[in-house]
């Protein structure tokens, strides 16, 4: 069993972009949040040492493709397009793209995004879906961090921000004069990305995810960060 233990051990490198509360964000030097805790719990299940790499969101998939990171947890939405480059685990969360506007805005639904200036985080599904509106005269401003888009909105530089619902709540709570529209722009699901064809790791991750779901750990982690 010594050898088996050695084989099971080792480092599990997670790539993320810690600009996405409550899924991943900085607490001092540490990266904390739902994804960080899920990753740690998976690593523990597999008897591995978790290492977190905080990089640009649009570098996460390339980092996995090149093998520099073993898995990507970043509130990452499963899309057909991304499935061309990486394999995804079973999904572990439901999410949606939400629209943030100023309290006095005339923008009241996704349709109203046509022809206005919309901020997004570069390379996210918000970016991808809002970019489809460019044909309708929408201008897309792409920021490295979601919060930078929210700041630009509160400074009147842009008309709306499209971003995932949970970070939207956090950012709006931290900023004066903004609100989130009820109607979602899209519905999505988050999963863990691994290198295409790495079925060994994928199966281990799915097994660990199932254990963490069944024993309540996953719910506990989420409840710690998202108050119902
Ligand atoms: N769910 C969106 C996507 O997959 C946004 C994720 C952004 N995550 C982050 N850690 N910055 O594109």
Short mmCIF file of C-alpha atoms and ligand atoms in Angstrom, two decimals:
data_model
loop_
_atom_site.label_atom_id
_atom_site.label_comp_id
_atom_site.label_asym_id
_atom_site.label_seq_id
_atom_site.Cartn_x
_atom_site.Cartn_y
_atom_site.Cartn_z
CA UNK A 1 0.00 0.00 0.00
CA UNK A 2 3.02 2.26 0.42
CA UNK A 3 3.48 2.51 -3.32
CA UNK A 4 -0.24 2.98 -3.91
CA UNK A 5 -0.23 5.76 -1.36
CA UNK A 6 2.71 7.44 -3.12
CA UNK A 7 0.94 7.17 -6.44
CA UNK A 8 -2.22 8.67 -4.96
CA UNK A 9 -0.25 11.45 -3.28
CA UNK A 10 1.41 14.38 -4.93
CA UNK A 11 0.28 17.81 -5.91
CA UNK A 12 -3.05 18.73 -7.42
CA UNK A 13 -2.68 22.09 -9.12
CA UNK A 14 -5.83 24.17 -9.44
CA UNK A 15 -5.95 27.13 -11.78
CA UNK A 16 -8.40 29.88 -10.94
CA UNK A 17 -9.01 33.61 -11.18
CA UNK A 18 -9.61 34.90 -7.68
CA UNK A 19 -11.70 37.91 -8.69
CA UNK A 20 -15.02 36.15 -8.34
CA UNK A 21 -16.57 36.22 -4.88
CA UNK A 22 -17.96 34.08 -3.29
CA UNK A 23 -16.44 31.37 -5.50
CA UNK A 24 -12.84 32.60 -5.33
CA UNK A 25 -11.35 35.75 -3.94
CA UNK A 26 -8.43 36.96 -1.89
CA UNK A 27 -8.31 37.03 1.87
CA UNK A 28 -4.88 38.55 2.39
CA UNK A 29 -2.48 36.28 0.51
CA UNK A 30 -4.84 33.30 0.59
CA UNK A 31 -7.32 32.39 -2.12
CA UNK A 32 -10.59 31.49 -0.39
CA UNK A 33 -14.17 30.80 -1.45
CA UNK A 34 -16.46 27.98 -2.50
CA UNK A 35 -14.21 26.67 -5.29
CA UNK A 36 -11.09 26.84 -3.13
CA UNK A 37 -12.83 24.80 -0.43
CA UNK A 38 -14.30 22.29 -2.88
CA UNK A 39 -10.85 21.83 -4.42
CA UNK A 40 -9.30 21.33 -0.99
CA UNK A 41 -11.97 18.76 -0.11
CA UNK A 42 -11.36 16.91 -3.40
CA UNK A 43 -7.60 16.93 -2.81
CA UNK A 44 -8.17 15.57 0.70
CA UNK A 45 -10.40 12.80 -0.68
CA UNK A 46 -7.65 11.88 -3.16
CA UNK A 47 -4.86 12.15 -0.60
CA UNK A 48 -3.22 14.93 -2.59
CA UNK A 49 -1.75 18.31 -1.77
CA UNK A 50 -3.73 21.20 -3.25
CA UNK A 51 -1.87 24.08 -4.83
CA UNK A 52 -3.80 27.10 -6.12
CA UNK A 53 -2.61 29.19 -9.06
CA UNK A 54 -4.31 32.55 -9.44
CA UNK A 55 -4.17 33.68 -13.08
CA UNK A 56 -6.22 35.61 -15.63
CA UNK A 57 -9.58 33.97 -16.34
CA UNK A 58 -8.83 33.55 -20.04
CA UNK A 59 -5.51 31.81 -19.21
CA UNK A 60 -7.12 29.01 -17.21
CA UNK A 61 -8.07 26.77 -20.16
CA UNK A 62 -4.69 27.26 -21.92
CA UNK A 63 -2.95 26.39 -18.62
CA UNK A 64 -4.92 23.12 -18.43
CA UNK A 65 -4.39 22.31 -22.11
CA UNK A 66 -0.61 22.77 -21.67
CA UNK A 67 -0.65 20.60 -18.54
CA UNK A 68 0.71 23.33 -16.24
CA UNK A 69 -2.41 23.01 -14.10
CA UNK A 70 -4.35 19.81 -13.38
CA UNK A 71 -7.80 21.31 -13.01
CA UNK A 72 -9.66 24.57 -13.37
CA UNK A 73 -12.20 25.67 -10.75
CA UNK A 74 -13.32 29.19 -11.42
CA UNK A 75 -17.09 29.29 -11.42
CA UNK A 76 -16.48 28.06 -14.92
CA UNK A 77 -19.54 27.54 -17.06
CA UNK A 78 -19.76 24.42 -19.21
CA UNK A 79 -20.03 25.48 -22.86
CA UNK A 80 -19.90 23.53 -26.13
CA UNK A 81 -17.01 25.68 -27.21
CA UNK A 82 -14.89 25.02 -24.13
CA UNK A 83 -15.65 21.30 -24.46
CA UNK A 84 -13.57 21.38 -27.64
CA UNK A 85 -10.50 22.22 -25.49
CA UNK A 86 -11.08 20.59 -22.10
CA UNK A 87 -13.17 17.88 -20.44
CA UNK A 88 -15.63 18.86 -17.72
CA UNK A 89 -16.54 17.04 -14.51
CA UNK A 90 -20.14 16.58 -13.42
CA UNK A 91 -21.62 19.98 -12.64
CA UNK A 92 -21.53 21.21 -9.04
CA UNK A 93 -23.53 24.45 -9.16
CA UNK A 94 -26.25 26.22 -11.11
CA UNK A 95 -25.72 29.83 -12.06
CA UNK A 96 -26.98 32.53 -14.37
CA UNK A 97 -25.72 35.68 -16.01
CA UNK A 98 -27.33 38.71 -14.41
CA UNK A 99 -27.58 42.33 -15.50
CA UNK A 100 -26.41 45.09 -13.16
CA UNK A 101 -27.57 48.67 -13.82
CA UNK A 102 -27.72 51.94 -11.88
CA UNK A 103 -30.80 52.36 -9.68
CA UNK A 104 -32.26 55.02 -11.99
CA UNK A 105 -31.52 53.13 -15.24
CA UNK A 106 -34.07 52.73 -18.02
CA UNK A 107 -32.61 49.31 -18.80
CA UNK A 108 -35.18 46.84 -17.47
CA UNK A 109 -34.67 43.61 -19.42
CA UNK A 110 -32.07 41.75 -21.51
CA UNK A 111 -33.62 43.25 -24.68
CA UNK A 112 -32.68 46.73 -23.50
CA UNK A 113 -28.98 45.86 -23.78
CA UNK A 114 -29.22 46.42 -27.53
CA UNK A 115 -27.40 49.59 -28.50
CA UNK A 116 -25.93 50.40 -25.08
CA UNK A 117 -22.45 50.02 -23.56
CA UNK A 118 -22.10 46.80 -21.56
CA UNK A 119 -19.16 45.84 -19.36
CA UNK A 120 -18.06 42.22 -18.89
CA UNK A 121 -15.08 40.26 -17.58
CA UNK A 122 -12.84 39.32 -20.50
CA UNK A 123 -13.31 35.76 -21.75
CA UNK A 124 -16.31 34.92 -19.57
CA UNK A 125 -19.67 33.68 -20.79
CA UNK A 126 -20.95 37.20 -20.09
CA UNK A 127 -18.40 38.42 -22.65
CA UNK A 128 -19.35 35.69 -25.13
CA UNK A 129 -23.12 36.26 -24.94
CA UNK A 130 -23.04 40.06 -24.88
CA UNK A 131 -20.65 39.99 -27.85
CA UNK A 132 -23.53 38.43 -29.84
CA UNK A 133 -25.33 41.77 -29.38
CA UNK A 134 -22.59 43.72 -31.15
CA UNK A 135 -24.53 43.14 -34.37
CA UNK A 136 -27.42 45.03 -32.75
CA UNK A 137 -25.24 48.04 -31.97
CA UNK A 138 -24.19 47.07 -28.45
CA UNK A 139 -20.69 48.15 -27.42
CA UNK A 140 -18.83 45.65 -25.24
CA UNK A 141 -16.22 46.90 -22.77
CA UNK A 142 -14.03 44.03 -21.58
CA UNK A 143 -12.32 44.27 -18.18
CA UNK A 144 -9.70 42.01 -16.59
CA UNK A 145 -11.72 41.85 -13.39
CA UNK A 146 -15.48 41.77 -12.95
CA UNK A 147 -15.30 44.36 -10.19
CA UNK A 148 -13.60 46.82 -12.56
CA UNK A 149 -16.67 46.63 -14.80
CA UNK A 150 -18.92 47.32 -11.80
CA UNK A 151 -16.76 50.32 -10.84
CA UNK A 152 -16.97 51.67 -14.39
CA UNK A 153 -20.76 51.36 -14.17
CA UNK A 154 -20.93 53.26 -10.89
CA UNK A 155 -18.72 55.97 -12.44
CA UNK A 156 -21.17 56.33 -15.35
CA UNK A 157 -18.67 55.12 -17.96
CA UNK A 158 -20.88 52.23 -19.10
CA UNK A 159 -24.62 51.46 -19.01
CA UNK A 160 -24.75 47.91 -17.64
CA UNK A 161 -22.65 44.95 -16.51
CA UNK A 162 -23.39 41.32 -17.35
CA UNK A 163 -21.87 38.94 -14.82
CA UNK A 164 -22.71 35.77 -12.86
CA UNK A 165 -25.39 36.21 -10.19
CA UNK A 166 -23.38 35.52 -7.04
CA UNK A 167 -20.47 37.88 -7.74
CA UNK A 168 -23.11 40.38 -8.93
CA UNK A 169 -24.71 40.27 -5.46
CA UNK A 170 -21.36 40.73 -3.73
CA UNK A 171 -20.25 43.61 -5.96
CA UNK A 172 -23.60 45.41 -5.79
CA UNK A 173 -23.57 45.14 -1.99
CA UNK A 174 -20.14 46.80 -1.98
CA UNK A 175 -21.14 49.64 -4.32
CA UNK A 176 -23.60 52.51 -3.95
CA UNK A 177 -26.51 53.11 -6.31
CA UNK A 178 -26.65 49.84 -8.25
CA UNK A 179 -29.27 47.12 -8.65
CA UNK A 180 -29.57 43.68 -10.27
CA UNK A 181 -32.40 43.01 -12.73
CA UNK A 182 -34.65 40.06 -11.85
CA UNK A 183 -34.64 38.54 -15.31
CA UNK A 184 -31.54 36.45 -16.02
CA UNK A 185 -29.63 36.85 -19.24
CA UNK A 186 -28.74 33.13 -19.44
CA UNK A 187 -28.81 30.04 -17.21
CA UNK A 188 -25.64 28.02 -16.82
CA UNK A 189 -23.87 25.33 -14.84
CA UNK A 190 -20.42 25.25 -13.29
CA UNK A 191 -18.02 22.32 -13.54
CA UNK A 192 -14.35 21.48 -13.09
CA UNK A 193 -12.18 21.50 -16.21
CA UNK A 194 -9.39 18.97 -16.78
CA UNK A 195 -7.08 18.21 -19.68
CA UNK A 196 -8.88 16.54 -22.57
CA UNK A 197 -8.51 12.78 -22.33
CA UNK A 198 -7.35 12.76 -18.71
CA UNK A 199 -10.13 10.35 -17.77
CA UNK A 200 -8.15 9.04 -14.81
CA UNK A 201 -8.22 12.42 -13.05
CA UNK A 202 -11.75 13.16 -14.29
CA UNK A 203 -13.08 9.95 -12.77
CA UNK A 204 -11.29 10.64 -9.48
CA UNK A 205 -12.75 14.14 -9.38
CA UNK A 206 -16.26 12.91 -10.17
CA UNK A 207 -15.92 10.22 -7.50
CA UNK A 208 -14.76 12.77 -4.92
CA UNK A 209 -17.55 15.18 -5.94
CA UNK A 210 -20.13 12.44 -5.43
CA UNK A 211 -18.76 11.64 -1.97
CA UNK A 212 -18.81 15.32 -1.02
CA UNK A 213 -22.38 15.66 -2.31
CA UNK A 214 -23.57 12.53 -0.53
CA UNK A 215 -21.96 13.35 2.82
CA UNK A 216 -23.20 16.94 2.82
CA UNK A 217 -19.79 18.61 2.58
CA UNK A 218 -20.66 20.39 -0.66
CA UNK A 219 -23.82 21.92 0.82
CA UNK A 220 -21.92 22.95 3.94
CA UNK A 221 -19.29 24.74 1.88
CA UNK A 222 -21.92 26.58 -0.19
CA UNK A 223 -23.94 27.52 2.93
CA UNK A 224 -20.83 29.04 4.48
CA UNK A 225 -20.54 31.54 1.62
CA UNK A 226 -24.09 31.94 0.29
CA UNK A 227 -26.71 32.87 2.82
CA UNK A 228 -30.10 31.51 1.78
N1 LIG B 1 -19.22 31.63 -15.31
C1 LIG B 1 -18.53 32.53 -16.15
C2 LIG B 1 -17.72 31.78 -17.17
O1 LIG B 1 -17.53 30.62 -17.08
C3 LIG B 1 -17.62 33.48 -15.41
C4 LIG B 1 -16.57 32.85 -14.58
C5 LIG B 1 -15.56 33.84 -14.06
N2 LIG B 1 -14.75 33.23 -13.07
C6 LIG B 1 -13.73 33.82 -12.43
N3 LIG B 1 -13.14 33.15 -11.52
N4 LIG B 1 -13.35 35.03 -12.73
O2 LIG B 1 -17.25 32.34 -18.11
#
